[in-house]
XYZ file of N, CA and C in Angstrom:
723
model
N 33.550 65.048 105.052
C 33.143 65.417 103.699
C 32.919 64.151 102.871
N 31.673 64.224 102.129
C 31.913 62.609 100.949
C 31.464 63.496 99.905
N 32.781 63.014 99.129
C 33.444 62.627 97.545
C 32.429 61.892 97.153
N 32.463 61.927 95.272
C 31.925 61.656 94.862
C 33.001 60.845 94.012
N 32.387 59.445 94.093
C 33.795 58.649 93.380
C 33.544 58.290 91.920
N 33.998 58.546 90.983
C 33.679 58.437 89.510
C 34.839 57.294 89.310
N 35.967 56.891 89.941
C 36.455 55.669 89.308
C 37.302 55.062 91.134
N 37.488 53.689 91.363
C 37.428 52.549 90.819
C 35.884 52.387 90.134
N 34.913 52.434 91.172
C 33.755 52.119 90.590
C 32.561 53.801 91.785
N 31.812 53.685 90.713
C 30.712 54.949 91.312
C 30.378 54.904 92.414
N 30.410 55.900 93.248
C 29.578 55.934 94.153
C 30.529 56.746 95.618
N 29.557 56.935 96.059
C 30.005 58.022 97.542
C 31.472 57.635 98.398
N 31.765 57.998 98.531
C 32.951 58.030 99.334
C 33.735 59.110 100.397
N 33.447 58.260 102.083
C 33.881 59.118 102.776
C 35.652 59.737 103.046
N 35.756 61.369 103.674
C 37.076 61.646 103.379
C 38.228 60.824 103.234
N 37.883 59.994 104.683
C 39.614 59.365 104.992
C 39.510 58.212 104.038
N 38.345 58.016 103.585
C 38.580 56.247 102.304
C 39.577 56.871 101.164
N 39.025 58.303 101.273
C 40.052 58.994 99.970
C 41.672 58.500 100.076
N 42.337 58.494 101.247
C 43.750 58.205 101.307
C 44.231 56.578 102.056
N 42.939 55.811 101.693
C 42.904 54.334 102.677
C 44.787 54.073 101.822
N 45.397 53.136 102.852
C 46.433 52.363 102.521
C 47.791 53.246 102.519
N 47.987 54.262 103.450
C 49.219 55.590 103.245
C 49.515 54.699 104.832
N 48.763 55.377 105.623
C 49.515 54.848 107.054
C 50.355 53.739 107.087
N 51.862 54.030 107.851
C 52.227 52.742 108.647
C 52.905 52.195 107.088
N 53.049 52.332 106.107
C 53.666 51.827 104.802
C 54.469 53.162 104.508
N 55.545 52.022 104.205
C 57.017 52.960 103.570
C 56.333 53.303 101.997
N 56.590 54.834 102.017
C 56.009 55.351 100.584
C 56.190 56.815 100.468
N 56.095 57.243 99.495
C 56.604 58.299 99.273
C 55.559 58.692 98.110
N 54.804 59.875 98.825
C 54.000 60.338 98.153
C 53.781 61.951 98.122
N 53.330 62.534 96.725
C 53.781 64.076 96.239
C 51.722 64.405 96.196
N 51.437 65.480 96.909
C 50.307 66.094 97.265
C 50.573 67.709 96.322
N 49.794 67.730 95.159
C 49.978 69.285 94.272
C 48.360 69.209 93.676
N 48.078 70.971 93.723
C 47.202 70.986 93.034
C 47.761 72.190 92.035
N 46.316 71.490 90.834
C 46.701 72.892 89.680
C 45.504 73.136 88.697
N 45.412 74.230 88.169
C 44.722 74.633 87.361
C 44.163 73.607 86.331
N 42.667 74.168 85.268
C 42.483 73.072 84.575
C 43.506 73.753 83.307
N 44.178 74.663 83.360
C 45.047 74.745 82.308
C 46.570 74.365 82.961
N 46.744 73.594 83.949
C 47.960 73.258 84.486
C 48.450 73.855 84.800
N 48.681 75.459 85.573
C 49.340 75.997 86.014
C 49.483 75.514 87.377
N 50.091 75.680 88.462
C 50.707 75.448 89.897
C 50.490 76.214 91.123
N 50.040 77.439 90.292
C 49.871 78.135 91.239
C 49.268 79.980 90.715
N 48.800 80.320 91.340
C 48.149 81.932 90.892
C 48.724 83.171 91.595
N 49.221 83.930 90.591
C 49.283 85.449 91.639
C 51.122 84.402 92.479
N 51.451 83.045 92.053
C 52.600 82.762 92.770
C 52.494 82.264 94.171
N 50.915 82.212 94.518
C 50.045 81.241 95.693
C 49.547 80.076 95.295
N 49.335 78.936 95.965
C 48.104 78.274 95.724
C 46.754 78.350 95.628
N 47.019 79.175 96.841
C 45.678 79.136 97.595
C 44.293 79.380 97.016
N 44.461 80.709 95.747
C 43.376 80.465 94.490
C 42.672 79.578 93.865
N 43.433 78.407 94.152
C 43.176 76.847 93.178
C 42.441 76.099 94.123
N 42.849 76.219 95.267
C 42.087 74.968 96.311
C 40.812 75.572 96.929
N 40.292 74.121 97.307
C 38.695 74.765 97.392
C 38.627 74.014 98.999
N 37.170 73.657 99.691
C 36.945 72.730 100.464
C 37.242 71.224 100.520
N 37.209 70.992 98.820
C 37.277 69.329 99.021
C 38.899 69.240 98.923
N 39.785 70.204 98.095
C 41.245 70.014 98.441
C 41.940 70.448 99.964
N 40.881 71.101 100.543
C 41.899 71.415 101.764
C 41.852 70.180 102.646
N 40.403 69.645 102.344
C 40.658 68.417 103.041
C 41.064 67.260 103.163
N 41.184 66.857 101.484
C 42.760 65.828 101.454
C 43.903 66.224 101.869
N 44.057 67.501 101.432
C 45.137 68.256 102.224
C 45.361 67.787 103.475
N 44.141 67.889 104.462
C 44.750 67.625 105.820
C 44.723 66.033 105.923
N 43.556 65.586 105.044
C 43.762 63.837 105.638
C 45.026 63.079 104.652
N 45.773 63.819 104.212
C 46.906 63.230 103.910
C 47.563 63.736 104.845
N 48.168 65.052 105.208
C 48.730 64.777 106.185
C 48.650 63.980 107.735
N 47.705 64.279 108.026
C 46.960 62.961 109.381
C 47.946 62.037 109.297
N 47.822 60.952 107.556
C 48.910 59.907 107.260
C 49.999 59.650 107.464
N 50.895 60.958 107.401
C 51.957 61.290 107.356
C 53.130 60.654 108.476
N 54.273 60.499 108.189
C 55.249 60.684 109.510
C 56.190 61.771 109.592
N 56.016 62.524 108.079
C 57.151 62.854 107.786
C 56.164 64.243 106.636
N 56.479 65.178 106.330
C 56.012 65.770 105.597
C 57.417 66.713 105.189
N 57.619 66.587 103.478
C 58.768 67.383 102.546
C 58.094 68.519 102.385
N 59.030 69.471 102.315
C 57.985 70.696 101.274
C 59.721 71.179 101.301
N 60.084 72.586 99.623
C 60.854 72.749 99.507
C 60.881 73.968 100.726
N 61.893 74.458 100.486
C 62.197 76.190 101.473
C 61.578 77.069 100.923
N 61.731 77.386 99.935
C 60.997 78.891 98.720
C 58.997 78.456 99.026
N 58.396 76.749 98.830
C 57.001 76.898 99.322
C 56.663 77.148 100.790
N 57.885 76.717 101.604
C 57.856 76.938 102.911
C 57.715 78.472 103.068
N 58.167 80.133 102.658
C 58.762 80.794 102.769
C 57.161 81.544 102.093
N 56.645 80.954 100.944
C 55.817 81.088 100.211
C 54.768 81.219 100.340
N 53.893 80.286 101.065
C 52.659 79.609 101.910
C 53.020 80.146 103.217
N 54.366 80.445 103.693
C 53.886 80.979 104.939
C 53.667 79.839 106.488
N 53.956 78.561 105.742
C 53.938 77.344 106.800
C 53.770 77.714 108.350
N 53.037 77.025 108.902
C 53.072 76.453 110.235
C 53.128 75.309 110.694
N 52.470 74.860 111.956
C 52.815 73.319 112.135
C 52.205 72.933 111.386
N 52.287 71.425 111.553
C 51.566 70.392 110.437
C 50.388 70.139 110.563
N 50.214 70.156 111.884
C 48.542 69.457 112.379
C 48.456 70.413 113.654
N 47.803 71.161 113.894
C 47.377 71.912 115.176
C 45.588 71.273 115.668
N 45.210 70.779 114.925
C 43.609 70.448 114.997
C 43.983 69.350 116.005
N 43.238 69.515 117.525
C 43.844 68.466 118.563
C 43.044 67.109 118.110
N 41.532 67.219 117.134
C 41.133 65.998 117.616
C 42.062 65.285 116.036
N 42.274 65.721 115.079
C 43.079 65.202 114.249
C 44.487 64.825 115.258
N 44.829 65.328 115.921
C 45.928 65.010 117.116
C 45.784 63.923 117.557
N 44.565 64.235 118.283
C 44.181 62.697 118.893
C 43.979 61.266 118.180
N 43.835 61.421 116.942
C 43.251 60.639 116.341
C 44.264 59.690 115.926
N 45.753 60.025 115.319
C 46.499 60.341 115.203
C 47.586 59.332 116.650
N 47.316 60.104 117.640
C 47.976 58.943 118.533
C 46.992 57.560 118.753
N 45.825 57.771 118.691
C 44.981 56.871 119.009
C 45.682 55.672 117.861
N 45.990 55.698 116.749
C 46.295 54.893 115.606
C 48.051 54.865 115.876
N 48.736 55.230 117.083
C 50.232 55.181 117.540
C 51.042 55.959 116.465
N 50.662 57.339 116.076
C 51.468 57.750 115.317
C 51.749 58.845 116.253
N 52.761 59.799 116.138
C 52.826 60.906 117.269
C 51.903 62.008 116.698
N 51.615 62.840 117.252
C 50.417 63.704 117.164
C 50.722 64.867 115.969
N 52.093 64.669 115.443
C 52.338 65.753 113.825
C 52.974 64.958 113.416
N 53.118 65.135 111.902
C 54.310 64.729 111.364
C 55.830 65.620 111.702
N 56.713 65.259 111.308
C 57.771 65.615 111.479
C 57.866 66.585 110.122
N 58.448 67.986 110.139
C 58.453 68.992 108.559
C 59.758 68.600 108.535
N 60.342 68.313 107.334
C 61.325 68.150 106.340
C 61.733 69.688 105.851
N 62.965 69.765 105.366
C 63.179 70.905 104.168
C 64.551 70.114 103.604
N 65.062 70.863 102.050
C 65.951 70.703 101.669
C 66.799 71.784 101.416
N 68.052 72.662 101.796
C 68.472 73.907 101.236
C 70.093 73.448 101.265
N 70.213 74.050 100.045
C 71.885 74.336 99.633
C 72.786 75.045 100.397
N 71.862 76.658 100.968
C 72.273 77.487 101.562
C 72.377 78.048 102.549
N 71.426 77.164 103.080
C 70.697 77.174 104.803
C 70.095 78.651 105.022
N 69.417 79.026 103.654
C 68.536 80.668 103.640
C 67.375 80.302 103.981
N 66.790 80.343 105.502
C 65.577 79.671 105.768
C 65.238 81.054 106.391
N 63.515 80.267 105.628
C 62.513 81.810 105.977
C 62.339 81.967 107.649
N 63.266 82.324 108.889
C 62.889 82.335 110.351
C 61.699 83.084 110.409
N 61.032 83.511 109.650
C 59.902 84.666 110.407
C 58.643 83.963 109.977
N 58.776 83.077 108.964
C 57.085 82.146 108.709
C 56.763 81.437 110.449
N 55.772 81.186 110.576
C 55.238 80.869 112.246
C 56.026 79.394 112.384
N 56.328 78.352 111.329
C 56.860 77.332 111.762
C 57.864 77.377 112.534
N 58.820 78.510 112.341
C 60.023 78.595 112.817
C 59.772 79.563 114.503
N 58.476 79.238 115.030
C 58.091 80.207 116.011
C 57.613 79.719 116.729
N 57.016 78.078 116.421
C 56.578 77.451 117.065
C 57.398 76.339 117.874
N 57.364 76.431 119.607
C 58.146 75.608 120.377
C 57.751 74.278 120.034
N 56.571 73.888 119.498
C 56.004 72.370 119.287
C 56.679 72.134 118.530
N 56.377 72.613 117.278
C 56.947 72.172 115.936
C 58.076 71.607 115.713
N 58.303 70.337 115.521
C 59.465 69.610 114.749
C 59.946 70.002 113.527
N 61.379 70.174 113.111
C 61.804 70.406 111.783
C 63.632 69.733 111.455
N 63.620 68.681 110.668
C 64.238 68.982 109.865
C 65.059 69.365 108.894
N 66.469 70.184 108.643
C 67.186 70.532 107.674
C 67.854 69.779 106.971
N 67.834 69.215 105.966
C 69.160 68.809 105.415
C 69.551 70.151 104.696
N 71.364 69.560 104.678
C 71.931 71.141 103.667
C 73.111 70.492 103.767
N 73.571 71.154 102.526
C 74.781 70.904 101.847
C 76.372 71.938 102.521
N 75.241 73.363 103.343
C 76.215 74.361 103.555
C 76.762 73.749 104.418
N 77.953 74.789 104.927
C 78.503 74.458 106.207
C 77.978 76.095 107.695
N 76.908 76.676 106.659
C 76.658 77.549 107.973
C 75.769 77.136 108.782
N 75.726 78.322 110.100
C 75.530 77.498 110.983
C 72.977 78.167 111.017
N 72.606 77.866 111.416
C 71.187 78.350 111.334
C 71.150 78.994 112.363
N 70.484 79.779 112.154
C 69.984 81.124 113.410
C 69.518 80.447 114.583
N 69.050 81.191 115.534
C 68.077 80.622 116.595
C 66.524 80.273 116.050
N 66.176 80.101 117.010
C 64.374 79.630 116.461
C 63.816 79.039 117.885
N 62.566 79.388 117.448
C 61.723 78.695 118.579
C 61.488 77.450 118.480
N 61.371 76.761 117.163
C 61.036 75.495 116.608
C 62.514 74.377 117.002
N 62.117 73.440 117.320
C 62.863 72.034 117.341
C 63.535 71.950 115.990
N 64.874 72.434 115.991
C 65.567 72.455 114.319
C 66.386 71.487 114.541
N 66.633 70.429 113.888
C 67.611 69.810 113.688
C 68.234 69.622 112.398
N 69.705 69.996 112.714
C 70.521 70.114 111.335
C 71.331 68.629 110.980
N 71.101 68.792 109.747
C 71.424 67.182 109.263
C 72.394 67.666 107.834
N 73.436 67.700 108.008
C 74.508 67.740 106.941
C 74.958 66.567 105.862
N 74.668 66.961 104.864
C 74.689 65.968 103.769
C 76.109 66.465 102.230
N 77.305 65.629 102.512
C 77.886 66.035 100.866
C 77.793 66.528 99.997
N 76.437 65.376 99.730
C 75.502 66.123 98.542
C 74.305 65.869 98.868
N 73.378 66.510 98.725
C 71.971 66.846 99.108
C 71.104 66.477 98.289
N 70.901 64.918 97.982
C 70.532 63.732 96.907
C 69.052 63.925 97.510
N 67.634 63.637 97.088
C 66.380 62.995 98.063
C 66.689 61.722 98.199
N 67.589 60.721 97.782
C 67.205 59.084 98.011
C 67.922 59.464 99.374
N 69.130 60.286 99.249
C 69.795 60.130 100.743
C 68.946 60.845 102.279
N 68.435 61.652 101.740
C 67.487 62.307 102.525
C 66.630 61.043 103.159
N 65.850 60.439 102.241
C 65.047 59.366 102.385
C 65.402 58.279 103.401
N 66.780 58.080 103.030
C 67.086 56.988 103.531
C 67.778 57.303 105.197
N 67.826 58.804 105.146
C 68.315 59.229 106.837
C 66.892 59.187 107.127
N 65.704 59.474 106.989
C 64.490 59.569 107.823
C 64.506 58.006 107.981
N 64.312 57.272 107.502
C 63.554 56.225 107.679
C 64.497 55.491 108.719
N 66.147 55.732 108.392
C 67.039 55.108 109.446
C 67.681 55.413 110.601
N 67.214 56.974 111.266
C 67.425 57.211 112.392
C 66.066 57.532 112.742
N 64.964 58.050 111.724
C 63.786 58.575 112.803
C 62.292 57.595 112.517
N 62.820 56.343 111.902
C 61.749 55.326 111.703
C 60.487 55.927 110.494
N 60.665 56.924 110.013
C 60.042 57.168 109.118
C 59.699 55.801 107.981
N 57.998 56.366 108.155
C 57.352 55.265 106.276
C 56.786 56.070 105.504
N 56.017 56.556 105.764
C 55.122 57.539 105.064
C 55.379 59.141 104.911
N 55.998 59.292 103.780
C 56.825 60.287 103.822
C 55.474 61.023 102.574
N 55.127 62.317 102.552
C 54.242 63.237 102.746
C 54.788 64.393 101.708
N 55.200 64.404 100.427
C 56.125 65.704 99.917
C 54.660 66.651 98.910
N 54.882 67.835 100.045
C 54.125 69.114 99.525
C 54.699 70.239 98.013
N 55.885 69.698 97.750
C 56.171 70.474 96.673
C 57.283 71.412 97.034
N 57.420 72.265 96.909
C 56.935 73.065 95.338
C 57.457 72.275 94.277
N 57.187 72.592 92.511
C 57.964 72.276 91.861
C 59.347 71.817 91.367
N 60.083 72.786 92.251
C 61.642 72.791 92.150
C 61.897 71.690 93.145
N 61.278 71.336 94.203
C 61.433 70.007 94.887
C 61.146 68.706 93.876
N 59.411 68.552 93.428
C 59.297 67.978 93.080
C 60.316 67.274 92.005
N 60.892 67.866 91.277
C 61.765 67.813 90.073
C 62.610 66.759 90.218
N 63.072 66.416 91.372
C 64.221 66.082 91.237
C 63.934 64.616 92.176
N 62.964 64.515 92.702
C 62.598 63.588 93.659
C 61.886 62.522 92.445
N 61.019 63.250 91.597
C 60.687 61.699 90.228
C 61.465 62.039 89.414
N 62.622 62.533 89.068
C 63.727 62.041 88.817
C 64.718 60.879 88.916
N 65.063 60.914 90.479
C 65.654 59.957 91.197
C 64.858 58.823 91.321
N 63.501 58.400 90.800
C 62.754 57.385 90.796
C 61.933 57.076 91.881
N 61.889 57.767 93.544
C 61.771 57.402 94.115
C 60.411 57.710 94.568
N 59.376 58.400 93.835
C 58.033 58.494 94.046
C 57.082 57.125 93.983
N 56.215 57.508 95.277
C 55.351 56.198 94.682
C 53.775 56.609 94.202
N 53.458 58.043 94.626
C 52.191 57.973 94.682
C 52.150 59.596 93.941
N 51.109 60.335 93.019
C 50.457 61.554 93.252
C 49.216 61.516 93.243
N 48.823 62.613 94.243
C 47.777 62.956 94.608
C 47.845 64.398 94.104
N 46.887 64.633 93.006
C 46.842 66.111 91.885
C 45.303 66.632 91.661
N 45.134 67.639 92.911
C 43.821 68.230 92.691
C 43.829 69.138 91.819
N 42.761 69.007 90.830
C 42.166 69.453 89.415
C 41.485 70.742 89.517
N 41.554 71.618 89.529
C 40.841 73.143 89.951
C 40.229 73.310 89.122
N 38.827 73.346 89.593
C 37.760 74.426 88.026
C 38.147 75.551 87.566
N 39.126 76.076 87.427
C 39.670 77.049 87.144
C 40.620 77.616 86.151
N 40.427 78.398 85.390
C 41.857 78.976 84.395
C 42.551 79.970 84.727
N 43.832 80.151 84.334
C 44.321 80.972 85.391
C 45.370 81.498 84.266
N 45.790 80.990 83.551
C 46.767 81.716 82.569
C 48.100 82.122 82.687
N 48.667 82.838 82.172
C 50.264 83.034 82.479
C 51.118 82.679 81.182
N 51.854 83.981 80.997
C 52.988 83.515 79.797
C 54.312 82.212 80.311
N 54.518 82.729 81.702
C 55.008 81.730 82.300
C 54.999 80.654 83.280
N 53.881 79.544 82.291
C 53.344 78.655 83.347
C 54.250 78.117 84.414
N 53.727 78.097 85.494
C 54.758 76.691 86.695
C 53.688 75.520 86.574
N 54.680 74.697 86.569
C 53.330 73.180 86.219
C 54.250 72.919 87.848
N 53.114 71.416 88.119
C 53.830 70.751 89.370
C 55.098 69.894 89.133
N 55.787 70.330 88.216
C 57.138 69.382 88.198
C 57.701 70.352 87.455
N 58.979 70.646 87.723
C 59.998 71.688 87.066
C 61.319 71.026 87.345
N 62.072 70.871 85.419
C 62.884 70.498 85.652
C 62.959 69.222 84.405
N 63.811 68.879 83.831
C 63.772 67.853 82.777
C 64.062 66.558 82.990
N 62.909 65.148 82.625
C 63.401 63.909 83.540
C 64.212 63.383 81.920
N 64.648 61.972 82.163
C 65.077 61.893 81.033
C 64.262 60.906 80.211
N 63.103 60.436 80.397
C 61.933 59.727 79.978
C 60.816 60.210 80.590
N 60.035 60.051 79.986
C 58.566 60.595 80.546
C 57.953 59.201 81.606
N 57.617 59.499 82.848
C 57.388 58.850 83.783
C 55.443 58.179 83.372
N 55.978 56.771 83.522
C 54.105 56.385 83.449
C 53.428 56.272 84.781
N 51.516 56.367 84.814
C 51.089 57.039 86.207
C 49.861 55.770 85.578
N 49.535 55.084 87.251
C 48.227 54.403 86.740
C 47.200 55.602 87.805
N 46.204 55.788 87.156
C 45.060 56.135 87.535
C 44.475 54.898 88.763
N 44.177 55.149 89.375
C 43.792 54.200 90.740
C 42.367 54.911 91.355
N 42.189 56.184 91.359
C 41.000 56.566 91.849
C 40.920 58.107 91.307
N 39.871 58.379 91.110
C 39.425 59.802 90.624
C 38.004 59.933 91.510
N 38.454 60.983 92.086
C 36.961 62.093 93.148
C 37.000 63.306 92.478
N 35.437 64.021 93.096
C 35.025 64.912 92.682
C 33.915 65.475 93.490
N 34.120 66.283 93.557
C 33.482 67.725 94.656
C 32.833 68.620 94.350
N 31.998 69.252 93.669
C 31.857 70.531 93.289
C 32.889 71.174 92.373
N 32.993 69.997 90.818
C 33.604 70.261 90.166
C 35.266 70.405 90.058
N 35.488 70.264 91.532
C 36.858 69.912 91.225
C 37.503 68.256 91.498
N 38.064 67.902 90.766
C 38.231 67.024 90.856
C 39.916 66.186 91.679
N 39.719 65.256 91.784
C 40.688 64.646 92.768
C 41.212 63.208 92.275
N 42.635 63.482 92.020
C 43.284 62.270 91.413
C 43.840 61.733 92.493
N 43.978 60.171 92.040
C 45.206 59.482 92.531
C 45.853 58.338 91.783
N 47.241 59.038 91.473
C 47.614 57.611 90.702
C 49.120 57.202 91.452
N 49.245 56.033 90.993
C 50.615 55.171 90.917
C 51.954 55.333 90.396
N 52.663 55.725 90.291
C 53.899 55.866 89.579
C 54.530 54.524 88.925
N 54.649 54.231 87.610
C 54.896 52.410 87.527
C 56.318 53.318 88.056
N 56.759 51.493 87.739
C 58.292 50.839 88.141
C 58.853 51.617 87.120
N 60.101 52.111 86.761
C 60.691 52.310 85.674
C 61.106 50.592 84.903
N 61.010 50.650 83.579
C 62.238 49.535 83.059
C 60.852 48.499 82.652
């Protein structure tokens, strides 16, 4: 697919230039789209909001990935499966020495995981748990690995991927109630926030961040695309301080 690039500077731009500089770098980056009135989601889906040119950052961010977050409730929500089933994105993928999916993440308090979404059905599929409980998780077809945490912090999360499973490029899909608490803790580096031609309304908006920080976080603009009217951000998260 080529984007239409309206900033650094004009002009065409093919898919994967959209996410140049993710691979192989420790980073931590949040992938949300939303309404042009900021809502998060429609009907309590995404899927209303995204078009062709978001599904396909969609996937060429994940491609990037080593590691992909998403909370339990979007997991449960969306209905998840594996990460990458497309073999030549597979291939492509080892060809550049990454393994052929990312690894799915979750975070739960309660270890109430949706078993019947297909992720949890799939023998390929890698996953994941941190949790705070002490119960134990059902069976599954999926590769579960349980990872018990005190307290169920994201820096600590963070810092178990990267130090037992070599994780850099860590991949977080949301939902809100995830997001919240992850640019909180400071530890975002990147969003990527597709712009939907769309209004969608609601007495009770969900924006892509839920949850109160205690300063308002600054974002540099770094690149803006555009598709058939919807448009495609990417900015920076400064440093705090």
């Amino acid at each position: 697919m080529i984007f239409r690039r309206l900033l650094p500077e004009p002009g065409d731009l093919e898919g994967a230039e959209a996410v140049a500089g993710l691979a192989g770098r420790e980073v931590l980056a949040v992938n949300m789209v939303c309404s042009a009135d900021g809502r998060a989601a429609f009907g309590g889906v995404t899927a209303p909001l995204s078009d062709p040119a978001d599904r396909e950052l969609f996937h060429l961010l994940r491609a990037q990935a080593d590691a992909i977050l998403v909370g339990t409730g979007t997991l449960r929500t969306e209905r998840y499966g594996r990460m990458i089933k497309d073999e030549r994105r597979r291939a492509e993928r080892a060809a550049a020495g990454l393994a052929p999916e990312p690894i799915a993440v979750t975070l739960t308090r309660t270890l109430d995981l949706p078993y019947d979404i297909p992720l949890f059905q799939e023998p390929e599929a890698r996953l994941i748990v941190y949790t705070s409980s002490d119960r134990e998780p059902e069976p599954c077809a999926a590769q579960l690995e349980l990872v018990r945490l005190d307290e169920l912090l994201p820096p600590a999360v963070l810092a178990d991927l990267r130090a037992r499973h070599g994780v850099r490029c860590v991949l977080c899909e949301g939902g809100p109630t995830l997001n919240g608490p992850l640019f909180a803790a400071g530890i975002v580096d990147e969003l990527f926030l597709t712009i939907s031609p769309a209004l969608v309304g609601g007495r009770h908006p969900l924006t892509i961040l839920e949850g109160e920080l205690e300063v308002a976080l600054a974002l540099d603009l770094v690149q803006a695309l555009e598709h058939d009217s919807t448009l495609l951000l990417r900015y920076r998260v400064r440093p705090r301080g």
